[in-house]
Short mmCIF file of C-alpha atoms (C1' of nucleotides) in Angstrom, two decimals:
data_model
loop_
_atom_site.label_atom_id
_atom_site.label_comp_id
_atom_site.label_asym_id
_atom_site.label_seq_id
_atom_site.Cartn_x
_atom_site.Cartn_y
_atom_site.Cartn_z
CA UNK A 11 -108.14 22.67 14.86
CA UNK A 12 -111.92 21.97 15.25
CA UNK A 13 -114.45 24.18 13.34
CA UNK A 14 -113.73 25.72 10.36
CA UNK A 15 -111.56 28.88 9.73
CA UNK A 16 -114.28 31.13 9.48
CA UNK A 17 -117.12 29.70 11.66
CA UNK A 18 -115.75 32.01 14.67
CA UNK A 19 -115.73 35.11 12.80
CA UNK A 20 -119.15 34.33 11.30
CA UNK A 21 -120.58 33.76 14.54
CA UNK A 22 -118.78 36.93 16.08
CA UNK A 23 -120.03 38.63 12.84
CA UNK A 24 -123.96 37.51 14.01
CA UNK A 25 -123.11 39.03 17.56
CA UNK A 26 -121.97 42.32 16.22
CA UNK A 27 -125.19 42.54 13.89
CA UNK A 28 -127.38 41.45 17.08
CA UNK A 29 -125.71 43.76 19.38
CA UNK A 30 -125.95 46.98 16.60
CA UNK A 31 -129.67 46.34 16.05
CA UNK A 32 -130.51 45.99 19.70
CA UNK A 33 -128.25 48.78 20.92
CA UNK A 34 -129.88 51.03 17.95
CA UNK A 35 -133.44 50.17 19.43
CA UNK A 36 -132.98 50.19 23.08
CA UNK A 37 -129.77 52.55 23.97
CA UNK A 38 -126.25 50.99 25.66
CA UNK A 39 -127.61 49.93 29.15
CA UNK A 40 -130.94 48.47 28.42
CA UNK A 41 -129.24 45.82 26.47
CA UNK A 42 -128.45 42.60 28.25
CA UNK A 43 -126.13 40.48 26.73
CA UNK A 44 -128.69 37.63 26.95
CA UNK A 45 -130.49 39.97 24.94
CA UNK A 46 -127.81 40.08 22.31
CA UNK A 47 -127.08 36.51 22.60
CA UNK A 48 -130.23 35.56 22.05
CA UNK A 49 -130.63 37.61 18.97
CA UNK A 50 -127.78 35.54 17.41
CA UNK A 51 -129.13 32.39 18.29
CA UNK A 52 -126.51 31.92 20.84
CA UNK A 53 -126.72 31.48 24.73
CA UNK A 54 -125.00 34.31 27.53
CA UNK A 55 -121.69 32.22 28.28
CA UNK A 56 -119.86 31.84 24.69
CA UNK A 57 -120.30 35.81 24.57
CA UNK A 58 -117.07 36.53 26.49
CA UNK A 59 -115.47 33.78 23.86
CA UNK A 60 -115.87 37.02 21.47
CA UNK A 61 -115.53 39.92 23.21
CA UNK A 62 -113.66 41.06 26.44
CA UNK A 63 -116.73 42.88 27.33
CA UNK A 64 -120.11 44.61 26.75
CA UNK A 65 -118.19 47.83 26.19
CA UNK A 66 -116.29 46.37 23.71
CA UNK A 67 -119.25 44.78 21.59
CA UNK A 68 -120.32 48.19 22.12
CA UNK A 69 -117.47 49.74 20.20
CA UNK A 70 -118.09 47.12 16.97
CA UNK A 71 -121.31 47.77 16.75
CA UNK A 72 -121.18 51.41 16.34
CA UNK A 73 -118.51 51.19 13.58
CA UNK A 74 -120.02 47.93 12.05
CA UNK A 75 -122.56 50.50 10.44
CA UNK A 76 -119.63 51.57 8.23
CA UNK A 77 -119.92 48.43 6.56
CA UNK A 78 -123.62 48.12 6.18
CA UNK A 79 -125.72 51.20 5.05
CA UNK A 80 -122.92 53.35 5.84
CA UNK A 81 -120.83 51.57 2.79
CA UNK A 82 -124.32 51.54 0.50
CA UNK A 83 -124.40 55.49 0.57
CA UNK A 84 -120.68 56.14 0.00
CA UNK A 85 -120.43 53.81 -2.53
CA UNK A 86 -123.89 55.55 -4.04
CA UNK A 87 -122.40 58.96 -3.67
CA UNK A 88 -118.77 57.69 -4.85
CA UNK A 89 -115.60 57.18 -3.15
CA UNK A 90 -113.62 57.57 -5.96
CA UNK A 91 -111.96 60.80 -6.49
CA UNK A 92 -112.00 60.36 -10.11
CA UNK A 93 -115.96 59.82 -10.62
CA UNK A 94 -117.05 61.98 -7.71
CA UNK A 95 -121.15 62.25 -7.85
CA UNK A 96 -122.34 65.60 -6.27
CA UNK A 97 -126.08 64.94 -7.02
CA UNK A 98 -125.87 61.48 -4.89
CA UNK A 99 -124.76 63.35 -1.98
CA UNK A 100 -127.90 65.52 -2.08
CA UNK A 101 -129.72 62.63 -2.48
CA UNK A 102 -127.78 60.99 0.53
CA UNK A 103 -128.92 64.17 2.60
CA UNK A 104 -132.31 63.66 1.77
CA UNK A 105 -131.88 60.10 2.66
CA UNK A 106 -130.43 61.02 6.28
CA UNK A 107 -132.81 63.58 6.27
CA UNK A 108 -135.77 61.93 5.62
CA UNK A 109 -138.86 60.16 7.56
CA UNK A 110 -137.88 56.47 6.64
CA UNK A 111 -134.61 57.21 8.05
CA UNK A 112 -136.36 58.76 11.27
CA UNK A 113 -138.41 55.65 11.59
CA UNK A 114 -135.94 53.11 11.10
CA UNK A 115 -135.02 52.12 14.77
CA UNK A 116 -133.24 49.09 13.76
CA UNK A 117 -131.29 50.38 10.29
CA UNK A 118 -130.91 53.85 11.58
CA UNK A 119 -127.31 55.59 12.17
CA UNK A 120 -126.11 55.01 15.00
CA UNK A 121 -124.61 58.91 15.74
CA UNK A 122 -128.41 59.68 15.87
CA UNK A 123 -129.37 56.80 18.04
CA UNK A 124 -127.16 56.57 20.44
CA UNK A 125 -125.13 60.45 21.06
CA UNK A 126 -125.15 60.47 24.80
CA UNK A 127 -124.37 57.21 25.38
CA UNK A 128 -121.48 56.97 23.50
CA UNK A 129 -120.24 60.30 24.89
CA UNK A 130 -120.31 58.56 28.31
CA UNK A 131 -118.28 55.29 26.86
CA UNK A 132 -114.92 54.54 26.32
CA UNK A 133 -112.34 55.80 24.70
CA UNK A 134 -113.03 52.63 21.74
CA UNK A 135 -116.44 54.00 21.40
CA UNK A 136 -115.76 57.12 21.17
CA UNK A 137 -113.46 56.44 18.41
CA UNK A 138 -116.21 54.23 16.85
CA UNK A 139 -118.67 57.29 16.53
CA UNK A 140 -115.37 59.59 15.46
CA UNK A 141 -114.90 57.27 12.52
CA UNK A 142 -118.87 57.51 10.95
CA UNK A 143 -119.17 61.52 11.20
CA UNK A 144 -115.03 61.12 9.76
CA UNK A 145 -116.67 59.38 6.69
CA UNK A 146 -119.63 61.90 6.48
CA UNK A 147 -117.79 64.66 6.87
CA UNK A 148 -115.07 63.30 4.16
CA UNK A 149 -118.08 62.28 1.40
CA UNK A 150 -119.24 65.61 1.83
CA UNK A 151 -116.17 67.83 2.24
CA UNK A 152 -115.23 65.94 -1.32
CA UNK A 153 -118.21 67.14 -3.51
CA UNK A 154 -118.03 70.32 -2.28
CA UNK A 155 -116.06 73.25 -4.05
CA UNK A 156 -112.16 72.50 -3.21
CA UNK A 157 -111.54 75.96 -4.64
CA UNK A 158 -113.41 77.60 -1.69
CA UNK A 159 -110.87 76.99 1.75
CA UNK A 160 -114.62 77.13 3.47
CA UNK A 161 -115.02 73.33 1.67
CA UNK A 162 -114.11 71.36 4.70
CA UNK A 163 -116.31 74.06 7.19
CA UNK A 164 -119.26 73.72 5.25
CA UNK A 165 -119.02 69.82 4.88
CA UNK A 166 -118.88 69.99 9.18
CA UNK A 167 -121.77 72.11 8.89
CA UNK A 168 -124.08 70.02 7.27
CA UNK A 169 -122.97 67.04 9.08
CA UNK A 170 -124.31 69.33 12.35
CA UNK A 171 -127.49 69.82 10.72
CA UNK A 172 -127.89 66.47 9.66
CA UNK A 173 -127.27 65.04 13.12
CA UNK A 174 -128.98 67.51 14.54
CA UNK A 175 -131.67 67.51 13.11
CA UNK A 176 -132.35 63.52 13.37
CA UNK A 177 -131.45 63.92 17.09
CA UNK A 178 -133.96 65.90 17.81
CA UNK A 179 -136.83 64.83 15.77
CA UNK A 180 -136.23 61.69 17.41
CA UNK A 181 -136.50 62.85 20.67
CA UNK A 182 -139.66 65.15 20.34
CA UNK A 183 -142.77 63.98 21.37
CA UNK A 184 -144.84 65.96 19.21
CA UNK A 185 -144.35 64.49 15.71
CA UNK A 186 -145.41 67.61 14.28
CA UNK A 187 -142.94 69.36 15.56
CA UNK A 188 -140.53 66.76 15.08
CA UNK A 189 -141.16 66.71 10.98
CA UNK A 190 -140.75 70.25 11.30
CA UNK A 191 -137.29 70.74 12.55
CA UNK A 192 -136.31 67.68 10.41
CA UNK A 193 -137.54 69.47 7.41
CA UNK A 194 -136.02 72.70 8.39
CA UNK A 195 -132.83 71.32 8.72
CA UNK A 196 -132.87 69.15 5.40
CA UNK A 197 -133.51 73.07 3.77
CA UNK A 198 -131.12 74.79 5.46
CA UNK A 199 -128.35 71.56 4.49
CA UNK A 200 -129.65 71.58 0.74
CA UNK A 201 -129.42 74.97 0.70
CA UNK A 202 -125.71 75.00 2.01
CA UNK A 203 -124.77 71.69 -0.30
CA UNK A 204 -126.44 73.75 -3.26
CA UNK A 205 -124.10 76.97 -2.47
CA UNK A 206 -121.19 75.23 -2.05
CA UNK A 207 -121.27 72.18 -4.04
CA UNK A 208 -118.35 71.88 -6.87
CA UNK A 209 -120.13 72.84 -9.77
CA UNK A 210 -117.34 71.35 -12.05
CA UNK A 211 -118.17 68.48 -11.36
CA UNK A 212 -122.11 68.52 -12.05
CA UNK A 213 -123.48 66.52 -14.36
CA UNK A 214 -124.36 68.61 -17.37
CA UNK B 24 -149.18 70.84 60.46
CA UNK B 25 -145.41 70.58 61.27
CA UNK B 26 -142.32 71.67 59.22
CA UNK B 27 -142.66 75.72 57.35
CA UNK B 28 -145.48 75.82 54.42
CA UNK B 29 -141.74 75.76 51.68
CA UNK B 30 -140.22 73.83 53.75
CA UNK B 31 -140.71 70.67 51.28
CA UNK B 32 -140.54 72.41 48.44
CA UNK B 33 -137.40 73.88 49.24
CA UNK B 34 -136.16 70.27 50.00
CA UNK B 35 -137.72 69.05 46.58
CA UNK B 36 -135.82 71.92 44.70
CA UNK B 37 -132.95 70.94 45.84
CA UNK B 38 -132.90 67.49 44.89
CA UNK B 39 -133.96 68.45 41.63
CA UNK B 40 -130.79 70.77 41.43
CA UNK B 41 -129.04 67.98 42.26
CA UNK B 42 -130.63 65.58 39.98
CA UNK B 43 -129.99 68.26 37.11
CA UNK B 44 -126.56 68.12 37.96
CA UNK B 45 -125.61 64.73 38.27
CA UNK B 46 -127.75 63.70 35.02
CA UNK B 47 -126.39 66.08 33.11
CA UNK B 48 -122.59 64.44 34.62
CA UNK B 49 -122.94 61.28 34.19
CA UNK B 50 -126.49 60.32 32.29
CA UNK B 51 -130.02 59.14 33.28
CA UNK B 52 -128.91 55.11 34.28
CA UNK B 53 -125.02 56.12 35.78
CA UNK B 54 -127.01 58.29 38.50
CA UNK B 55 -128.94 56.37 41.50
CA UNK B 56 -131.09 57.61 43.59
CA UNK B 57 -128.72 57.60 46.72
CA UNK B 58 -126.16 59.54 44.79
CA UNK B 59 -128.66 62.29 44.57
CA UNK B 60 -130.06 62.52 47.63
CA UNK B 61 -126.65 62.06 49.49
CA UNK B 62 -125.52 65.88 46.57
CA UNK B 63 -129.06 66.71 48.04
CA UNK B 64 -127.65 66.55 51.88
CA UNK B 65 -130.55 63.63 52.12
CA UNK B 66 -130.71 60.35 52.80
CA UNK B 67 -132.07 57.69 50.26
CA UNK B 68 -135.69 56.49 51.74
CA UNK B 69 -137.01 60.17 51.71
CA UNK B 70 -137.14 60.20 48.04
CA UNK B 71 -139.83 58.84 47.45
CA UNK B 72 -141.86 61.59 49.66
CA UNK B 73 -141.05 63.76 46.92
CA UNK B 74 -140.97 61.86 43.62
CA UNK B 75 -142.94 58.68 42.26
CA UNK B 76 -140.11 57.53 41.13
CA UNK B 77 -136.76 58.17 39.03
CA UNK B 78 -138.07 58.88 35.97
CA UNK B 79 -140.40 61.80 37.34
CA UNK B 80 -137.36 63.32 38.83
CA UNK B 81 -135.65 63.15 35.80
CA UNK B 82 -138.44 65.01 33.38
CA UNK B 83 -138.63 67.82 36.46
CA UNK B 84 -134.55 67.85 36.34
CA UNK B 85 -134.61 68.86 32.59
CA UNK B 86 -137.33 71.07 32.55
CA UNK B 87 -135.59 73.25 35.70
CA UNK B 88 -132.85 74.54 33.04
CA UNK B 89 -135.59 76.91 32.10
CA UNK B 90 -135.62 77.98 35.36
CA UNK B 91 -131.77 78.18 35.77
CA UNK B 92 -129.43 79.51 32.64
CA UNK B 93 -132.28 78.76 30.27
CA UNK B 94 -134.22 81.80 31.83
CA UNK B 95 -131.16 83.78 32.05
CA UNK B 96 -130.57 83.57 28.44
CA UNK B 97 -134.13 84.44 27.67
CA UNK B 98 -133.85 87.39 29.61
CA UNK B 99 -130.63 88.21 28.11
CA UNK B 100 -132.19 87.90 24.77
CA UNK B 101 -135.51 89.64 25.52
CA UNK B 102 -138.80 87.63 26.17
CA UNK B 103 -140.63 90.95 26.07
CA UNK B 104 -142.14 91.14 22.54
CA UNK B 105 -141.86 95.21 22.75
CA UNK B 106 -138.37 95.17 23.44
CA UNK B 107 -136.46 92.91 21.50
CA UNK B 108 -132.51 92.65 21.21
CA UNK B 109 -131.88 90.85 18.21
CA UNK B 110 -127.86 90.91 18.67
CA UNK B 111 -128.60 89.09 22.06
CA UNK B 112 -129.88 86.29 19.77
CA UNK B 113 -126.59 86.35 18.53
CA UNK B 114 -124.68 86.52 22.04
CA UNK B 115 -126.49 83.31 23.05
CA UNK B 116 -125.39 81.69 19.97
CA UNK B 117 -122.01 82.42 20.73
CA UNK B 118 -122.70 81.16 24.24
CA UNK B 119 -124.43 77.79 23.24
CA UNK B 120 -121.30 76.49 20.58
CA UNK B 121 -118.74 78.09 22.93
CA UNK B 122 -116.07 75.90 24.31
CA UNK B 123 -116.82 77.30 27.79
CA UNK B 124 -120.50 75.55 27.28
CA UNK B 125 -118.91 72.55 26.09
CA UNK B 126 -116.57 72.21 29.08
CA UNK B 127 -119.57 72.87 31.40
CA UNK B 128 -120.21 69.69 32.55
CA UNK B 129 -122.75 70.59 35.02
CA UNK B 130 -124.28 73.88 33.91
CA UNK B 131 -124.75 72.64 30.25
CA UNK B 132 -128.21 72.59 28.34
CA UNK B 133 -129.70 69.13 28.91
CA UNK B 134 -130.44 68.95 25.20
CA UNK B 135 -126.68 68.26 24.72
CA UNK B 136 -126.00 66.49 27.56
CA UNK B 137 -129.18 64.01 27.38
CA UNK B 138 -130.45 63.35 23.66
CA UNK B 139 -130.49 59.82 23.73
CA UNK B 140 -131.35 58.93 27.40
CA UNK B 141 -134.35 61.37 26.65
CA UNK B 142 -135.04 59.74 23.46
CA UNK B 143 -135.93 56.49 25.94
CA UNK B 144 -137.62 57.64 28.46
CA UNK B 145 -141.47 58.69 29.26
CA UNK B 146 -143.31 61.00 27.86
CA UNK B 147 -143.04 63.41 30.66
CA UNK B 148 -139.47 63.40 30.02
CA UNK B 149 -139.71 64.03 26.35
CA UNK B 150 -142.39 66.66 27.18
CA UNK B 151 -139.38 68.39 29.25
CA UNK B 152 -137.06 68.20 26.25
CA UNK B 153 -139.46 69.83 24.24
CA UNK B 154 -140.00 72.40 26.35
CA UNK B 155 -136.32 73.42 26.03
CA UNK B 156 -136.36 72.99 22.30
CA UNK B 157 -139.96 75.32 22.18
CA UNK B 158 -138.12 78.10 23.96
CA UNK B 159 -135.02 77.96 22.12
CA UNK B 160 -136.83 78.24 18.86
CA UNK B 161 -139.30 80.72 20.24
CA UNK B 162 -136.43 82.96 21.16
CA UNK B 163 -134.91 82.72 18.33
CA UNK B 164 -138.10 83.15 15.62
CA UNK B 165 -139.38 85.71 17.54
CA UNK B 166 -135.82 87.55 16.75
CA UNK B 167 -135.85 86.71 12.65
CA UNK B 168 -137.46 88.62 9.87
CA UNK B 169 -141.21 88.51 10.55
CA UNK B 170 -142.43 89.72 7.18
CA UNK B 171 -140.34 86.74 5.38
CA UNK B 172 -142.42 83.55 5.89
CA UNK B 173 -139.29 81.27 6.24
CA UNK B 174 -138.85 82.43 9.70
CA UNK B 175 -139.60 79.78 11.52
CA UNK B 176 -137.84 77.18 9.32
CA UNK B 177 -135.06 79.74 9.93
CA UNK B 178 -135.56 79.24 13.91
CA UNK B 179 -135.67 75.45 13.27
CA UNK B 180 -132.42 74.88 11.88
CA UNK B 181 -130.24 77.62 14.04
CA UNK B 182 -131.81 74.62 16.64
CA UNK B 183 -130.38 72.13 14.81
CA UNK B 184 -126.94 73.96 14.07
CA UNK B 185 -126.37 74.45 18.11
CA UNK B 186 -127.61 71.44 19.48
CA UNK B 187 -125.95 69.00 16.92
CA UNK B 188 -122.94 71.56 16.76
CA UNK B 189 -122.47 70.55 20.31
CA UNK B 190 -123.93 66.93 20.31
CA UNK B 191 -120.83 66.26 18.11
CA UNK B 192 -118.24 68.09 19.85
CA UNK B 193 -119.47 66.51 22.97
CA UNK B 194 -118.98 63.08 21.67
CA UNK B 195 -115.86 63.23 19.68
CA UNK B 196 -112.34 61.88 21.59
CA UNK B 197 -110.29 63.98 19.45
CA UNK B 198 -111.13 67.29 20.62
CA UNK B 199 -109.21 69.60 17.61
CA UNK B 200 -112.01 67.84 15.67
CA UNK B 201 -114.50 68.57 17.87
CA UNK B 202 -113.55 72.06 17.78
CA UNK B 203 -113.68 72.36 14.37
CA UNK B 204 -117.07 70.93 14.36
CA UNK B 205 -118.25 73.26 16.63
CA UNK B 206 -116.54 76.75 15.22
CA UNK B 207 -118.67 75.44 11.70
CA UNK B 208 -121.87 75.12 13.47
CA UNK B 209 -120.98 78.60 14.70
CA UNK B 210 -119.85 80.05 11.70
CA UNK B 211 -123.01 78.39 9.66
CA UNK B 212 -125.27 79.40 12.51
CA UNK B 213 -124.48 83.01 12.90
CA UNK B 214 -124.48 83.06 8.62
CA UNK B 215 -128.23 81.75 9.00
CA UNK B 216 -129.25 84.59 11.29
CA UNK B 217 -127.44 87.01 9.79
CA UNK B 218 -129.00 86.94 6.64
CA UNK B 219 -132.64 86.27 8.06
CA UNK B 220 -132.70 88.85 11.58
CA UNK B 221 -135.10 91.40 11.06
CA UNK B 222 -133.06 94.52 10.75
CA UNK B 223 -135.80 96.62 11.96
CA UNK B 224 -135.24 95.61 15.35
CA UNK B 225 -131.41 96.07 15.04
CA UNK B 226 -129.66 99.09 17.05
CA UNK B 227 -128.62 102.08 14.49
"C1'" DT C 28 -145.99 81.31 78.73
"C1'" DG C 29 -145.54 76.54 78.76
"C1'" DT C 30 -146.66 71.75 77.70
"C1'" DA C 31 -148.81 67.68 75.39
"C1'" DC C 32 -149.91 66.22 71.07
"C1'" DA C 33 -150.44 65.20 66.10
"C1'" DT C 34 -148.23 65.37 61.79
"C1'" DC C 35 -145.23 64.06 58.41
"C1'" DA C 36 -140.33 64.87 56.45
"C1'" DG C 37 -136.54 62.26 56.95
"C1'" DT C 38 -133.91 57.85 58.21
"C1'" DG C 39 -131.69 53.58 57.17
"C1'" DA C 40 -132.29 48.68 56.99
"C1'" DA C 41 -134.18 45.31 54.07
"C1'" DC C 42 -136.25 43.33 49.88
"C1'" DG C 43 -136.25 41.67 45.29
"C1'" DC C 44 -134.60 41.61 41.10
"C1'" DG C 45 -131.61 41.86 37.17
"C1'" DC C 46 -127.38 41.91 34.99
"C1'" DG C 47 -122.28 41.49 33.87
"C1'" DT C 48 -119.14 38.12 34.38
"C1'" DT C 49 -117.07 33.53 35.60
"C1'" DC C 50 -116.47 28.70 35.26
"C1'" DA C 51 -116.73 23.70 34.97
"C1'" DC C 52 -118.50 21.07 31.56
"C1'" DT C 53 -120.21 19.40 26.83
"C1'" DG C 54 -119.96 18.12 22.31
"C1'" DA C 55 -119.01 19.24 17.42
"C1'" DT C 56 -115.30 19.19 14.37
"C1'" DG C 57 -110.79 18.71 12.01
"C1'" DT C 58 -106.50 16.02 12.28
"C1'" DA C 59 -103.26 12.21 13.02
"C1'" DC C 60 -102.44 7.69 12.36
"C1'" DT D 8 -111.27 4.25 4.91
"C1'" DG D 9 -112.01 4.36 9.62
"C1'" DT D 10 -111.15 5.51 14.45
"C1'" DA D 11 -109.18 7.80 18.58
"C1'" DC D 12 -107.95 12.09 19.99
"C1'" DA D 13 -107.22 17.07 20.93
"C1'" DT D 14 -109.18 21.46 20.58
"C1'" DC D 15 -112.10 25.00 21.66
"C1'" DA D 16 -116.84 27.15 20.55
"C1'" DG D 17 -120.81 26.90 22.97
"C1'" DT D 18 -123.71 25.85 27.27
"C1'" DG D 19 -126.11 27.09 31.37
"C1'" DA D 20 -125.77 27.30 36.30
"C1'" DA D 21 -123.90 30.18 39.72
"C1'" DC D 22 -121.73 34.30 41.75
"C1'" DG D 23 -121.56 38.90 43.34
"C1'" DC D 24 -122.98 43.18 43.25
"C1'" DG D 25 -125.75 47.25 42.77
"C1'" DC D 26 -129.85 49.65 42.47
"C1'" DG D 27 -134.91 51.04 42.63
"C1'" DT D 28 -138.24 50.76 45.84
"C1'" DT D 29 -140.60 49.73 50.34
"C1'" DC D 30 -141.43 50.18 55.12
"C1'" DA D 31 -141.41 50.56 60.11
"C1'" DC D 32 -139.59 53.90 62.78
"C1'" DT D 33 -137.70 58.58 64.47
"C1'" DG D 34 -137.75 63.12 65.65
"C1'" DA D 35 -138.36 68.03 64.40
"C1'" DT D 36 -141.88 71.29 64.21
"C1'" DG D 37 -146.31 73.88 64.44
"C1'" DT D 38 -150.72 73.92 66.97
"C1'" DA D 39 -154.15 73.50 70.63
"C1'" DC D 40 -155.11 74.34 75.07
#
DNA sequence: TGTACATCAGTGAACGCGCGTTCACTGATGTAC
DNA sequence: TGTACATCAGTGAACGCGCGTTCACTGATGTAC
């Protein structure tokens, strides 16, 4: 078989990364796949070599943030039940929260980039989105107080305000007003973390 | 001059009912312009006697929810500075994260429906979105504890809670989960303004 | 009162362009001998 | 070791379609006389 094992998933792999950056920056239908192509250093045809369509390149891209930052802040705020870092996921909500994140078009998540167009996808999209605010929700719901039943509420909660709050600050006009509602809401979520949060596990 | 002094702004209202409509269905690129002129009882080439172009239609489609529900619920809730009803505020919270509003594919808040699209498009559009965000916070600040400075920041993040309550729940396929999402925003929402209205303006 | 006229909202065909997708072909690569 | 071959990732031209926008034309309506 010509071409190496992994030369086809390394390519698709460039494609993905292409299509996630350019679908972060410009939304789902101003994004050609010539666009995306040429991002990877590839030409239009081969793309359907890959993927059975732009939908579905669509659907990787989203969830291909999982791997990337996604994976940097729950590894930072700790997947592992048994080492469980409360003060990281504060420090992830101030990341989420904060103005680097807001300007990042290309690194940004994608739940705050691209809400309405994934609401109008596919079912594969759809599930894409489901599976980032699935891992929010779960690194949260985690480092909050297990003894209080309201854990998993409040860990929904500040994934609302987090979203929220990036959603709209990105779609203001006025910055001002934009840094304000992005501030409010990092508050309002550090004030809900701070109430809730499993003190137990606290560093002293 | 021929044709009744309303006659073309009657005709121009109604398209822009119809483009409110059909946007809010099925986003800014899914609708063309025939689509909306043919909900409109029109025929394509007399768009343009109207509108400059799509875009325009679009920022005067998301600005007329003010004009629709949007003034409804202000009226509900009490623009009238003498006469505020601070347990409207909470009524229209319950209105915004309830699962009728979700399922209201055509009568929903444009804030939900549009984030994204809006996020790309011209100023004038953003302008629009803003507008909708400016009363909703207005409504609500004007209903929170005056005397305690955090008011507004208060305001802010209710904002936050409802739109990205129902951003989420919007976009999720599974819809228990999206349910869940949006009975937290709910429950962390009317928490907020509970513990921030300004009680002097409650009924005994 | 009735009629000719001017205006302009509305019509629908046509234009131009771009994009998703297809397809015949190329050529780089690993394998068989 | 070297060579012919088979495979298939990648190429780029072409197809088909849809949509935003334009434009010459129509006809409904209010006005002037």
């Amino acid at each position: 078989m010509p071409y190496s094992a992994e030369h086809k998933s390394k390519t698709r792999a460039k494609i993905v990364e292409a299509g996630r950056i350019l679908f972060n920056k410009h939304g789902f239908h101003s994004v050609t796949i010539d666009m995306v192509m040429a991002e990877a250093g590839l030409t239009r045809g081969g793309f359907y070599n890959h993927f059975e369509n732009k939908e579905a390149l669509f659907a990787e891209a989203v969830s291909s943030f999982l791997m990337g930052r996604g994976a940097q802040w729950r590894d930072e705020a700790g997947v592992d039940i048994s080492n469980l870092k409360p003060e990281m996921v504060l420090q992830m909500i101030d990341a989420y929260l904060s103005t680097e994140h807001l300007g990042d078009m290309e690194g940004q998540c994608p739940m705050i980039a691209l809400p309405s167009d994934v609401a109008r996808s596919s079912p594969e999209v759809r599930d894409s989105y489901q599976q980032l605010l699935t891992a929010m929700v779960g690194l949260f719901e985690t480092n909050l107080d297990q003894s209080d039943s309201g854990a998993r509420r409040h860990a929904l909660s500040l994934a609302a305000l987090c979203v929220g709050g990036m959603v709209l600050a990105r779609t203001l006009p006025d910055s001002d007003l934009a840094d304000e509602v992005r501030t409010a809401a990092h508050l309002a979520a550090a004030d809900i973390f701070r109430e809730n949060v499993n003190t137990t596990k606290l560093p002293n």
